[in-house]
Amino acid sequence: MTVARAEPADGQGRDRDARRALLRVFRDYAGSRLWGTAALVFAAAILEGVGVLLLVPLISLVLGDAAGAVAAGRAGEIAAGIFSALGVQSKEGQLALGLGVFLAVVGLRAIVDLARARSMTSLALGFVVALRAHFFGAIAEAPWGAVAGLDREAAGHSLSVDLSRAEGFVWAFWTALLAAGSLAVYGVIAMAVSPAMTAVALAVGGALFLALRPLRRRAARLGTQMSGEDAGFYGQTGRFLAGLKPARAHRLSREHVARSLASARRVADRAGALQMDLARSGIVVQTAVAVTAVVIVLSGVMLADAGAETLIAMLLVLVRIMRPFQTLQHALQNIASSAASYQAADDRLRAAVASAPSEPAVSPRAVDRAPGLRLVNASASAGGVRILDGVSCQVPAGRVTLIAGFSGAGKTTLCDLLAGLLVPEDGDFEIDGQRADAALRAGLAEALAYVGQEPFLVEPTLRENLGWGARGADDAAMRAALAAVGAGGLVAWDAGGLDMPVGVEATRFSGGERQRLRLARAILRAPRLMVLDEATNALDAAAESDVLSGLRRELPDATIVIVSHRPAALAIADHVVWLEAGRVVEEGASSALRADPSSRTANWWRSASSAG
């Protein structure tokens, strides 16, 4: 799915381009279904108009006699001709036939409306899913350096709230199309009843449409502003929950609530302004219709010398026109707001993922044994900030390497380089002595198990979690992997066994249990390289030691990279890389560094061991 985008513009031009861009995206997605649904929309409008048109001679029949249908203008003449051709001369017969046809038209319109609603719903909901699929795919395929620099709160808002507004755009588009079709049909009916009075109504309606243009333009601006305000509010919710505990502890709950509500108030102000604009346009339309009705009656009596039936028919049409006219105005305001909001989200995400060059798809070059890794004068940045600068280090094949250092030293970025997720901006990354090109990094990915800091689990069952990315693991292998990380008891206490539900975001498990599950899942990949970035920080010291020992027993030949602040990791490490401020300041065999009392590793080992 290709997302079209508008060229940059200012003010009104940008608003117009945003609407056109989103409409092109929708047209490309819908394909031939767009025209089929549009045909149903216009068919419904035509049938509605036919129903109203049938009322014109019926009113004449009720007010007069059979011959009086002619008094209802052109519509009455057509009806009279049909009655004559069918040989229906009596008033009662004509009324019965007219009412029967009217009910048939109403029934046919109900069938068309149902088909239209089904098609519109399918396209609207499917379009939102397709947009998410496009953006998810674009982010998933973007270079990791660009993805790692994303503002996750803003991106989360764009991928949820802003893209959901695209659904509102589709509904507003269909609504505008239906309203426009209804107005066209009613215009034809009005012309059939009285061309003179129709000309008056068209003049008033055109002037009213132009008068409401500023409200439509304002809706576009509000849509852009709401996207930005909502993005802040989306993140504010998470920040509120994160800060609630310290706020309660410090007896600052009221101040915390007041500060957190600032974004909510701004969002409410924008939404309220849009709703008030919709209300204003509705009031203007209602007032204008009332004025138009007076003008039509006066013009009909004074200029057209219209009969009572014609005036009643025109007023009936005018009353029916009010609803689609008001609906059209509201729909155009919603289209402007939704398109502007979507364009803001599109610009935000494109700017984020376009910050690093992409690589062509390649066939992986297999890494068929535990790899040795080496960085030579490698540098890396995130969000425009240099994190690692001229780093040189190695990870011996088949050994356990500990990456140590204080918070903010660049350990996670170093892990991303060693896992092949990031490409060094300067310098080289080597795998078993070969420069790691795209094909070799792709092969490394297939040999890799990466467990990061975030507690990522999938729904709905434990079995699906353990099997995610695993290579055909059976029940026995899953139970063995759970046992290796001390999580065997998680299966025993639930009647569902491996098919037990994990719940939304796996909240039924503690933080330590979630980490054990992710480690068991990593074992089941049978990796030749395992990278653990703070993957055991939710466990106590004794549990961490047991889990790391279990991992080493299950993967005795794998190359393992560990980021940890605990002595248990240093206890099983063969090699240590110490980072400070994005540079390697100490590296060597773990045993040698611990034996050197002047080394950072030895000092850390002593202080951590005494603290434990």
Coordinates of C-alpha atoms in Angstrom, one line a residue:
M1 CA 0.0 0.0 0.0
T2 CA 1.6 3.3 -1.1
V3 CA 0.8 6.3 1.0
A4 CA 0.5 9.4 -1.1
R5 CA 1.5 12.7 0.5
A6 CA 0.9 16.3 -0.2
E7 CA 3.7 18.7 -1.2
P8 CA 4.4 21.2 1.6
A9 CA 2.2 24.2 1.5
D10 CA 1.1 27.0 3.8
G11 CA -2.4 27.7 5.2
Q12 CA -5.2 27.0 2.9
G13 CA -3.1 25.2 0.3
R14 CA -1.7 22.7 2.9
D15 CA -5.2 22.0 4.2
R16 CA -6.4 21.3 0.7
D17 CA -3.4 19.1 -0.1
A18 CA -3.9 17.1 3.1
R19 CA -7.5 16.3 2.0
R20 CA -6.4 15.3 -1.4
A21 CA -3.5 13.2 -0.2
L22 CA -5.7 11.2 2.2
L23 CA -8.4 10.8 -0.5
R24 CA -5.8 9.4 -2.8
V25 CA -4.7 6.9 -0.2
F26 CA -8.3 5.8 0.3
R27 CA -8.9 5.6 -3.4
D28 CA -5.9 3.4 -3.9
Y29 CA -6.9 1.1 -1.0
A30 CA -10.6 0.8 -2.0
G31 CA -10.0 0.3 -5.8
S32 CA -13.2 -0.8 -7.6
R33 CA -15.1 -1.1 -4.3
L34 CA -15.0 2.7 -4.1
W35 CA -17.1 3.0 -7.2
G36 CA -19.5 0.2 -6.2
T37 CA -20.1 1.8 -2.8
A38 CA -20.5 5.2 -4.5
A39 CA -23.1 3.7 -6.8
L40 CA -25.0 2.4 -3.8
V41 CA -24.7 5.9 -2.1
F42 CA -26.2 7.6 -5.1
A43 CA -28.8 4.9 -5.6
A44 CA -30.0 5.5 -2.0
A45 CA -30.1 9.3 -2.6
I46 CA -32.1 8.8 -5.9
L47 CA -34.6 6.4 -4.2
E48 CA -35.0 8.9 -1.4
G49 CA -35.7 11.6 -3.9
V50 CA -38.1 9.4 -5.8
G51 CA -40.0 8.8 -2.6
V52 CA -40.3 12.6 -2.0
L53 CA -41.3 13.1 -5.7
L54 CA -44.1 10.5 -5.3
L55 CA -45.4 12.6 -2.4
V56 CA -46.0 15.6 -4.7
P57 CA -49.0 14.1 -6.7
L58 CA -50.2 12.2 -3.6
I59 CA -50.5 15.6 -1.8
S60 CA -52.4 17.0 -4.8
L61 CA -54.7 14.0 -4.7
V62 CA -55.4 14.4 -1.1
L63 CA -56.1 18.2 -1.4
G64 CA -57.9 18.0 -4.7
D65 CA -59.4 15.6 -7.1
A66 CA -57.9 13.1 -9.6
A67 CA -57.5 15.8 -12.2
G68 CA -55.9 18.1 -9.6
A69 CA -52.6 16.2 -9.8
V70 CA -51.7 18.4 -12.8
A71 CA -51.5 21.3 -10.3
A72 CA -48.4 19.9 -8.8
G73 CA -46.3 21.0 -11.6
R74 CA -44.2 18.8 -13.9
A75 CA -44.2 15.9 -11.3
G76 CA -48.0 16.0 -11.3
E77 CA -48.1 16.0 -15.1
I78 CA -45.9 12.9 -15.2
A79 CA -48.1 11.1 -12.6
A80 CA -51.2 12.0 -14.5
G81 CA -49.8 10.6 -17.7
I82 CA -48.9 7.3 -15.9
F83 CA -52.4 7.1 -14.4
S84 CA -54.0 7.7 -17.8
A85 CA -51.8 5.1 -19.5
L86 CA -52.7 2.5 -16.8
G87 CA -56.4 3.4 -17.1
V88 CA -56.6 4.4 -13.4
Q89 CA -59.1 7.3 -13.4
S90 CA -60.7 7.3 -9.9
K91 CA -59.1 9.3 -7.1
E92 CA -59.2 6.3 -4.8
G93 CA -57.5 4.1 -7.4
Q94 CA -54.8 6.7 -8.1
L95 CA -54.2 7.1 -4.4
A96 CA -53.9 3.4 -3.8
L97 CA -51.5 2.9 -6.7
G98 CA -49.4 5.9 -5.7
L99 CA -49.2 4.7 -2.1
G100 CA -48.3 1.2 -3.2
V101 CA -45.5 2.5 -5.4
F102 CA -44.3 4.7 -2.6
L103 CA -44.1 1.8 -0.2
A104 CA -42.3 -0.3 -2.8
V105 CA -39.7 2.5 -3.2
V106 CA -39.3 2.7 0.6
G107 CA -38.7 -1.1 0.7
L108 CA -36.2 -1.0 -2.2
R109 CA -34.4 1.9 -0.5
A110 CA -34.1 -0.1 2.7
I111 CA -32.4 -2.9 0.8
V112 CA -30.0 -0.5 -0.9
D113 CA -29.3 1.2 2.4
L114 CA -28.4 -2.1 4.1
A115 CA -26.0 -3.0 1.2
R116 CA -24.6 0.6 1.3
A117 CA -24.0 0.4 5.1
R118 CA -22.3 -3.0 4.8
S119 CA -20.0 -1.8 2.1
M120 CA -19.2 1.5 3.8
T121 CA -18.4 -0.2 7.1
S122 CA -16.2 -2.8 5.5
L123 CA -14.2 -0.1 3.6
A124 CA -13.9 2.3 6.6
L125 CA -12.7 -0.4 9.1
G126 CA -10.5 -2.1 6.6
F127 CA -8.9 1.2 5.6
V128 CA -7.8 1.9 9.2
V129 CA -6.3 -1.6 9.4
A130 CA -4.6 -1.1 6.1
L131 CA -3.1 2.2 7.3
R132 CA -1.8 0.6 10.5
A133 CA -0.4 -2.3 8.5
H134 CA 1.4 0.2 6.2
F135 CA 2.8 2.2 9.1
F136 CA 3.7 -0.8 11.2
G137 CA 5.5 -2.3 8.2
A138 CA 7.3 0.9 7.5
I139 CA 8.6 1.2 11.1
A140 CA 9.4 -2.5 11.3
E141 CA 11.5 -2.3 8.1
A142 CA 13.2 1.0 8.9
P143 CA 16.8 1.0 10.0
W144 CA 17.0 0.3 13.7
G145 CA 18.8 3.6 14.3
A146 CA 15.8 5.5 13.2
V147 CA 13.4 3.3 15.1
A148 CA 15.4 3.5 18.3
G149 CA 15.2 7.3 18.1
L150 CA 11.4 7.4 17.9
D151 CA 9.4 9.4 20.4
R152 CA 7.4 6.4 21.5
E153 CA 4.6 8.4 23.1
A154 CA 4.1 10.5 20.0
A155 CA 4.5 7.4 17.7
G156 CA 2.0 5.4 19.9
H157 CA -0.5 8.3 19.6
S158 CA 0.0 8.5 15.8
L159 CA -0.5 4.7 15.3
S160 CA -3.6 4.6 17.4
V161 CA -5.6 7.9 17.8
D162 CA -4.5 9.7 14.6
L163 CA -4.9 6.7 12.4
S164 CA -8.3 6.0 13.9
R165 CA -9.3 9.5 12.8
A166 CA -8.8 8.2 9.2
E167 CA -11.9 6.1 9.9
G168 CA -13.7 9.2 10.7
F169 CA -12.5 10.7 7.4
V170 CA -14.0 7.7 5.5
W171 CA -17.3 8.0 7.2
A172 CA -17.3 11.8 6.6
F173 CA -16.5 11.2 3.0
W174 CA -19.4 8.8 2.5
T175 CA -21.7 11.1 4.4
A176 CA -20.7 14.1 2.2
L177 CA -21.2 12.0 -0.9
L178 CA -24.6 10.9 0.3
A179 CA -25.6 14.4 1.2
A180 CA -24.4 15.8 -2.1
G181 CA -26.3 13.1 -3.9
S182 CA -29.4 13.9 -1.9
L183 CA -29.1 17.6 -2.7
A184 CA -28.7 16.9 -6.4
V185 CA -31.8 14.7 -6.4
Y186 CA -33.8 17.3 -4.5
G187 CA -32.6 20.0 -6.8
V188 CA -34.0 18.0 -9.8
I189 CA -37.3 17.5 -7.9
A190 CA -37.5 21.2 -7.1
M191 CA -36.9 22.1 -10.7
A192 CA -39.7 19.7 -11.7
V193 CA -42.0 21.5 -9.3
S194 CA -41.0 25.1 -9.9
P195 CA -37.9 26.3 -11.7
A196 CA -38.4 29.9 -10.5
M197 CA -38.5 29.1 -6.9
T198 CA -35.7 26.6 -7.3
A199 CA -33.5 29.3 -8.7
V200 CA -34.1 31.4 -5.6
A201 CA -33.3 28.5 -3.3
L202 CA -30.1 27.7 -5.2
A203 CA -28.9 31.4 -4.9
V204 CA -29.5 31.4 -1.2
G205 CA -27.9 28.0 -0.7
G206 CA -24.8 29.0 -2.7
A207 CA -24.4 32.1 -0.7
L208 CA -24.8 30.1 2.5
F209 CA -22.2 27.5 1.5
L210 CA -19.7 30.2 0.8
A211 CA -20.4 31.9 4.1
L212 CA -19.6 28.7 6.0
R213 CA -16.3 28.3 4.3
P214 CA -14.3 29.9 7.2
L215 CA -15.6 27.2 9.5
R216 CA -14.4 24.5 7.2
R217 CA -10.9 26.0 7.1
R218 CA -10.9 26.5 10.8
A219 CA -11.7 22.8 11.2
A220 CA -8.5 21.9 9.3
R221 CA -6.4 24.0 11.6
L222 CA -8.1 22.5 14.7
G223 CA -7.3 19.0 13.4
T224 CA -3.6 19.8 13.2
Q225 CA -3.6 21.3 16.6
M226 CA -5.6 18.4 18.1
S227 CA -3.1 15.9 16.7
G228 CA -0.3 17.7 18.5
E229 CA -2.2 18.2 21.8
D230 CA -3.5 14.6 21.8
A231 CA 0.1 13.3 21.3
G232 CA 1.1 15.1 24.5
F233 CA -2.0 13.9 26.3
Y234 CA -1.4 10.3 25.2
G235 CA 2.0 10.4 26.8
Q236 CA 0.8 12.3 29.8
T237 CA -1.4 9.3 30.8
G238 CA 1.6 7.1 31.2
R239 CA 3.6 9.7 33.0
F240 CA 0.7 10.3 35.4
L241 CA 0.6 6.6 36.3
A242 CA 4.4 6.4 36.6
G243 CA 4.5 9.4 38.9
L244 CA 1.5 8.5 41.1
K245 CA 3.4 6.4 43.6
P246 CA 6.1 9.0 44.5
A247 CA 3.3 11.7 44.5
R248 CA 1.3 9.7 47.0
A249 CA 4.5 9.1 49.1
H250 CA 5.3 12.8 49.2
R251 CA 1.7 13.9 49.8
L252 CA 1.6 15.7 46.4
S253 CA -1.3 13.9 44.9
R254 CA -3.3 17.1 44.2
E255 CA -0.4 18.9 42.6
H256 CA 0.3 15.8 40.5
V257 CA -3.3 15.6 39.3
A258 CA -3.4 19.3 38.5
R259 CA -0.2 19.2 36.5
S260 CA -1.2 16.0 34.6
L261 CA -4.6 17.5 33.7
A262 CA -3.0 20.4 31.7
S263 CA -2.8 18.4 28.5
A264 CA -6.3 17.0 29.0
R265 CA -7.7 20.6 29.3
R266 CA -6.0 21.6 26.1
V267 CA -7.3 18.6 24.2
A268 CA -10.8 19.3 25.6
D269 CA -10.5 22.9 24.5
R270 CA -9.7 21.9 20.9
A271 CA -12.4 19.3 20.7
G272 CA -14.9 21.8 22.2
A273 CA -14.0 24.4 19.7
L274 CA -14.6 22.0 16.8
Q275 CA -18.0 20.9 18.3
M276 CA -19.0 24.5 18.7
D277 CA -18.1 25.2 15.1
L278 CA -20.4 22.3 14.1
A279 CA -23.2 23.8 16.3
R280 CA -22.7 27.2 14.8
S281 CA -22.9 25.9 11.3
G282 CA -26.1 24.0 12.2
I283 CA -27.7 27.1 13.6
V284 CA -26.8 29.1 10.5
V285 CA -28.2 26.5 8.2
Q286 CA -31.5 26.3 10.2
T287 CA -31.9 30.1 10.2
A288 CA -31.1 30.3 6.5
V289 CA -33.6 27.6 5.7
A290 CA -36.3 29.5 7.5
V291 CA -35.4 32.7 5.7
T292 CA -35.4 30.8 2.4
A293 CA -38.8 29.3 3.1
V294 CA -40.2 32.8 3.6
V295 CA -38.5 34.1 0.4
I296 CA -39.8 31.1 -1.6
V297 CA -43.4 31.6 -0.4
L298 CA -43.3 35.2 -1.3
S299 CA -41.6 34.6 -4.7
G300 CA -44.0 31.8 -5.4
V301 CA -47.1 33.9 -4.7
M302 CA -45.8 37.2 -6.1
L303 CA -43.8 36.0 -9.1
A304 CA -44.7 32.5 -10.1
D305 CA -48.3 32.6 -9.1
A306 CA -48.0 29.2 -7.7
G307 CA -50.9 27.1 -6.4
A308 CA -51.2 25.7 -2.9
E309 CA -50.0 22.3 -4.0
T310 CA -46.8 23.7 -5.6
L311 CA -46.0 25.8 -2.5
I312 CA -46.6 22.8 -0.2
A313 CA -44.4 20.6 -2.4
M314 CA -41.6 23.2 -2.5
L315 CA -41.7 23.7 1.2
L316 CA -41.6 19.9 1.7
V317 CA -38.5 19.7 -0.5
L318 CA -36.9 22.6 1.3
V319 CA -37.4 20.9 4.7
R320 CA -35.9 17.7 3.3
I321 CA -33.0 19.7 1.9
M322 CA -32.1 21.2 5.2
R323 CA -30.8 17.9 6.7
P324 CA -28.5 16.9 3.8
F325 CA -27.2 20.5 3.5
Q326 CA -26.4 20.6 7.2
T327 CA -24.9 17.1 7.0
L328 CA -22.7 18.1 4.1
Q329 CA -21.3 21.1 6.0
H330 CA -20.6 18.9 9.0
A331 CA -19.0 16.2 6.9
L332 CA -16.7 18.7 5.1
Q333 CA -15.6 20.1 8.5
N334 CA -14.9 16.6 9.7
I335 CA -13.0 15.7 6.5
A336 CA -10.8 18.8 7.0
S337 CA -10.1 18.0 10.6
S338 CA -9.4 14.3 10.1
A339 CA -7.2 14.9 7.0
A340 CA -5.1 17.5 8.8
S341 CA -4.7 15.3 11.8
Y342 CA -3.7 12.4 9.7
Q343 CA -1.2 14.5 7.7
A344 CA 0.4 15.7 10.9
A345 CA 0.8 12.0 12.1
D346 CA 2.2 11.1 8.6
D347 CA 4.7 13.9 8.7
R348 CA 5.8 13.0 12.2
L349 CA 6.4 9.3 11.5
R350 CA 8.0 9.9 8.1
A351 CA 10.4 12.4 9.6
A352 CA 11.4 9.9 12.3
V353 CA 11.9 6.8 10.2
A354 CA 13.6 8.7 7.4
S355 CA 16.5 9.7 9.5
A356 CA 18.7 6.7 8.6
P357 CA 19.3 5.1 5.2
S358 CA 17.5 1.8 4.4
E359 CA 19.2 -1.3 3.1
P360 CA 18.1 -3.5 0.2
A361 CA 16.7 -6.9 0.9
V362 CA 19.4 -9.6 0.8
S363 CA 19.7 -13.3 1.2
P364 CA 21.2 -14.1 4.6
R365 CA 24.7 -15.6 4.8
A366 CA 24.5 -18.3 7.4
V367 CA 26.3 -18.0 10.8
D368 CA 26.5 -21.7 11.6
R369 CA 28.6 -21.6 14.7
A370 CA 29.0 -19.5 17.8
P371 CA 30.4 -16.3 16.4
G372 CA 33.2 -14.1 17.5
L373 CA 32.4 -10.4 17.2
R374 CA 34.6 -7.4 16.9
L375 CA 34.1 -3.6 16.7
V376 CA 36.8 -1.3 15.3
N377 CA 36.6 2.4 15.9
A378 CA 32.8 2.1 15.7
S379 CA 30.5 5.1 16.4
A380 CA 26.7 5.2 16.7
S381 CA 24.0 7.9 17.4
A382 CA 20.4 7.9 18.5
G383 CA 18.0 10.9 18.0
G384 CA 20.9 13.0 16.6
V385 CA 23.0 12.4 19.8
R386 CA 26.3 10.6 19.6
I387 CA 26.2 7.7 22.0
L388 CA 29.3 5.7 21.1
D389 CA 32.4 7.3 19.8
G390 CA 35.3 5.3 18.3
V391 CA 34.6 2.1 20.2
S392 CA 36.9 -0.9 19.7
C393 CA 36.3 -4.2 21.5
Q394 CA 35.8 -7.9 20.9
V395 CA 33.4 -10.6 22.0
P396 CA 35.2 -14.0 22.0
A397 CA 33.4 -16.9 20.3
G398 CA 31.6 -19.3 22.6
R399 CA 32.3 -17.3 25.7
V400 CA 30.3 -15.1 28.1
T401 CA 31.1 -11.4 27.7
L402 CA 29.9 -8.9 30.3
I403 CA 29.3 -5.3 29.2
A404 CA 29.6 -3.1 32.3
G405 CA 29.4 0.5 33.1
F406 CA 27.3 3.1 34.8
S407 CA 23.9 4.2 33.6
G408 CA 24.1 6.2 30.3
A409 CA 27.4 4.8 29.3
G410 CA 26.0 3.4 26.0
K411 CA 25.7 -0.3 26.9
T412 CA 22.3 -0.8 25.1
T413 CA 23.6 0.9 22.0
L414 CA 26.7 -1.3 22.1
C415 CA 24.4 -4.4 22.4
D416 CA 22.5 -3.1 19.3
L417 CA 25.8 -2.9 17.3
L418 CA 26.9 -6.4 18.4
A419 CA 23.5 -7.8 17.5
G420 CA 23.6 -6.3 14.0
L421 CA 20.6 -4.1 14.7
L422 CA 22.6 -0.9 14.3
V423 CA 25.2 -0.3 11.5
P424 CA 28.2 1.7 12.7
E425 CA 28.2 5.3 11.4
D426 CA 32.0 5.1 11.4
G427 CA 34.4 2.2 11.8
D428 CA 33.6 -1.5 11.2
F429 CA 31.8 -4.5 12.7
E430 CA 33.3 -7.9 12.1
I431 CA 31.8 -11.4 12.5
D432 CA 34.4 -14.2 12.7
G433 CA 36.9 -11.9 11.1
Q434 CA 34.7 -10.9 8.2
R435 CA 33.3 -7.4 7.7
A436 CA 29.6 -7.6 8.6
D437 CA 27.7 -6.6 5.4
A438 CA 23.9 -6.7 5.1
A439 CA 23.9 -10.4 4.2
L440 CA 26.1 -11.4 7.1
R441 CA 24.1 -9.3 9.6
A442 CA 20.9 -11.0 8.3
G443 CA 22.5 -14.4 8.9
L444 CA 23.5 -13.2 12.4
A445 CA 19.8 -12.3 13.1
E446 CA 18.8 -15.9 12.4
A447 CA 21.4 -17.2 14.9
L448 CA 20.5 -14.6 17.5
A449 CA 18.3 -14.6 20.6
Y450 CA 17.9 -11.0 22.0
V451 CA 16.3 -10.3 25.4
G452 CA 16.1 -6.6 26.1
Q453 CA 14.8 -4.5 29.0
E454 CA 11.2 -4.2 27.9
P455 CA 8.9 -7.0 29.2
F456 CA 7.6 -8.1 25.7
L457 CA 5.2 -11.0 25.7
V458 CA 2.6 -12.0 23.2
E459 CA -1.0 -13.1 23.6
P460 CA -2.9 -15.2 24.2
T461 CA -1.3 -18.4 25.7
L462 CA 2.0 -19.4 27.3
R463 CA 2.6 -21.9 24.5
E464 CA 2.4 -19.1 21.9
N465 CA 4.8 -17.0 23.9
L466 CA 7.4 -19.8 24.2
G467 CA 7.0 -20.7 20.5
W468 CA 7.4 -17.1 19.3
G469 CA 10.5 -17.3 17.1
A470 CA 11.4 -20.8 18.3
R471 CA 12.3 -23.5 15.8
G472 CA 9.7 -26.2 16.1
A473 CA 9.9 -26.6 19.9
D474 CA 7.7 -29.4 21.3
D475 CA 6.1 -29.5 24.8
A476 CA 9.1 -31.3 26.3
A477 CA 11.5 -28.7 25.0
M478 CA 9.2 -25.9 26.3
R479 CA 9.0 -27.5 29.8
A480 CA 12.8 -28.0 29.8
A481 CA 13.4 -24.4 28.9
L482 CA 11.1 -23.2 31.7
A483 CA 12.8 -25.4 34.2
A484 CA 16.2 -24.1 33.1
V485 CA 15.2 -20.6 34.1
G486 CA 13.4 -21.6 37.2
A487 CA 9.9 -21.1 35.7
G488 CA 8.7 -24.7 35.7
G489 CA 6.2 -23.9 38.5
L490 CA 4.3 -21.5 36.3
V491 CA 2.8 -24.4 34.4
A492 CA 2.2 -26.7 37.3
W493 CA -0.2 -24.3 39.2
D494 CA -2.5 -23.7 36.2
A495 CA -5.0 -26.3 34.9
G496 CA -4.3 -25.1 31.4
G497 CA -0.7 -26.1 31.4
L498 CA 1.2 -24.7 28.4
D499 CA -2.2 -23.4 27.1
M500 CA -2.8 -21.2 30.1
P501 CA -3.7 -17.6 29.1
V502 CA -1.1 -15.0 29.8
G503 CA -3.6 -12.1 30.0
V504 CA -3.4 -8.6 28.5
E505 CA 0.3 -7.5 28.7
A506 CA 0.9 -10.7 30.8
T507 CA -0.1 -8.8 34.0
R508 CA -1.0 -12.0 35.7
F509 CA 2.8 -12.6 36.1
S510 CA 5.2 -10.7 38.2
G511 CA 8.1 -8.8 36.6
G512 CA 10.6 -11.5 37.5
E513 CA 8.2 -14.2 36.0
R514 CA 7.9 -12.3 32.8
Q515 CA 11.7 -12.1 32.5
R516 CA 12.0 -15.9 33.1
L517 CA 9.4 -16.5 30.4
R518 CA 11.3 -14.4 27.9
L519 CA 14.6 -16.1 28.8
A520 CA 13.0 -19.5 28.3
R521 CA 11.7 -18.3 24.9
A522 CA 15.3 -17.3 24.0
I523 CA 16.6 -20.7 24.9
L524 CA 14.1 -22.3 22.6
R525 CA 15.5 -20.4 19.6
A526 CA 18.7 -22.6 20.1
P527 CA 20.8 -19.4 19.4
R528 CA 24.5 -19.3 18.6
L529 CA 24.5 -15.7 19.9
M530 CA 22.5 -14.6 22.9
V531 CA 22.3 -10.9 23.9
L532 CA 20.9 -10.1 27.4
D533 CA 20.4 -6.4 28.0
E534 CA 19.4 -6.0 31.7
A535 CA 17.3 -9.1 31.1
T536 CA 17.5 -10.3 34.7
N537 CA 17.2 -7.0 36.6
A538 CA 13.8 -7.9 38.0
L539 CA 15.2 -10.9 39.8
D540 CA 16.9 -10.9 43.2
A541 CA 20.7 -11.7 43.3
A542 CA 20.3 -15.4 44.1
A543 CA 17.6 -15.9 41.5
E544 CA 19.7 -14.1 38.9
S545 CA 22.7 -16.3 39.6
D546 CA 20.6 -19.5 39.2
V547 CA 19.0 -18.3 36.0
L548 CA 22.3 -17.3 34.4
S549 CA 23.9 -20.6 35.4
G550 CA 20.8 -22.4 33.9
L551 CA 21.2 -20.5 30.6
R552 CA 24.9 -21.5 30.4
R553 CA 24.1 -25.1 31.0
E554 CA 21.4 -25.1 28.3
L555 CA 23.6 -23.2 25.8
P556 CA 27.1 -24.4 26.6
D557 CA 28.6 -23.5 23.2
A558 CA 26.8 -20.2 22.5
T559 CA 28.4 -16.8 22.5
I560 CA 26.6 -14.8 25.3
V561 CA 26.7 -11.0 25.8
I562 CA 25.3 -9.8 29.1
V563 CA 24.5 -6.3 30.4
S564 CA 24.1 -6.3 34.2
H565 CA 24.9 -4.4 37.3
R566 CA 25.1 -7.5 39.5
P567 CA 28.1 -9.6 40.6
A568 CA 26.3 -12.8 39.4
A569 CA 26.9 -11.8 35.8
L570 CA 30.6 -11.1 36.4
A571 CA 30.9 -14.4 38.2
I572 CA 30.1 -16.4 35.0
A573 CA 31.7 -14.0 32.6
D574 CA 34.9 -14.9 30.7
H575 CA 35.4 -11.5 29.2
V576 CA 34.6 -7.9 30.3
V577 CA 34.1 -4.7 28.3
W578 CA 33.8 -1.6 30.5
L579 CA 32.2 1.5 29.1
E580 CA 32.2 5.1 30.2
A581 CA 30.6 8.0 28.4
G582 CA 30.4 6.1 25.1
R583 CA 34.0 4.8 25.1
V584 CA 35.7 1.5 26.1
V585 CA 37.9 2.3 29.1
E586 CA 38.7 -1.3 30.1
E587 CA 38.6 -4.7 28.4
G588 CA 40.1 -8.1 29.1
A589 CA 39.6 -11.5 30.6
S590 CA 37.4 -11.4 33.6
S591 CA 39.8 -13.4 35.8
A592 CA 42.7 -11.1 35.0
L593 CA 40.7 -7.9 35.6
R594 CA 39.4 -9.2 38.9
A595 CA 42.9 -10.1 40.0
D596 CA 44.1 -6.5 39.2
P597 CA 43.3 -4.4 42.3
S598 CA 43.6 -1.2 40.2
S599 CA 41.0 -2.2 37.6
R600 CA 37.5 -0.9 37.5
T601 CA 36.2 -4.5 37.3
A602 CA 38.0 -5.4 40.5
N603 CA 36.7 -2.4 42.4
W604 CA 33.2 -3.1 41.2
W605 CA 33.5 -6.8 42.1
R606 CA 34.6 -5.9 45.7
S607 CA 31.9 -3.3 46.3
A608 CA 29.1 -5.3 44.7
S609 CA 30.1 -8.5 46.5
S610 CA 30.3 -6.7 49.9
A611 CA 26.9 -5.1 49.3
G612 CA 25.4 -8.4 48.4

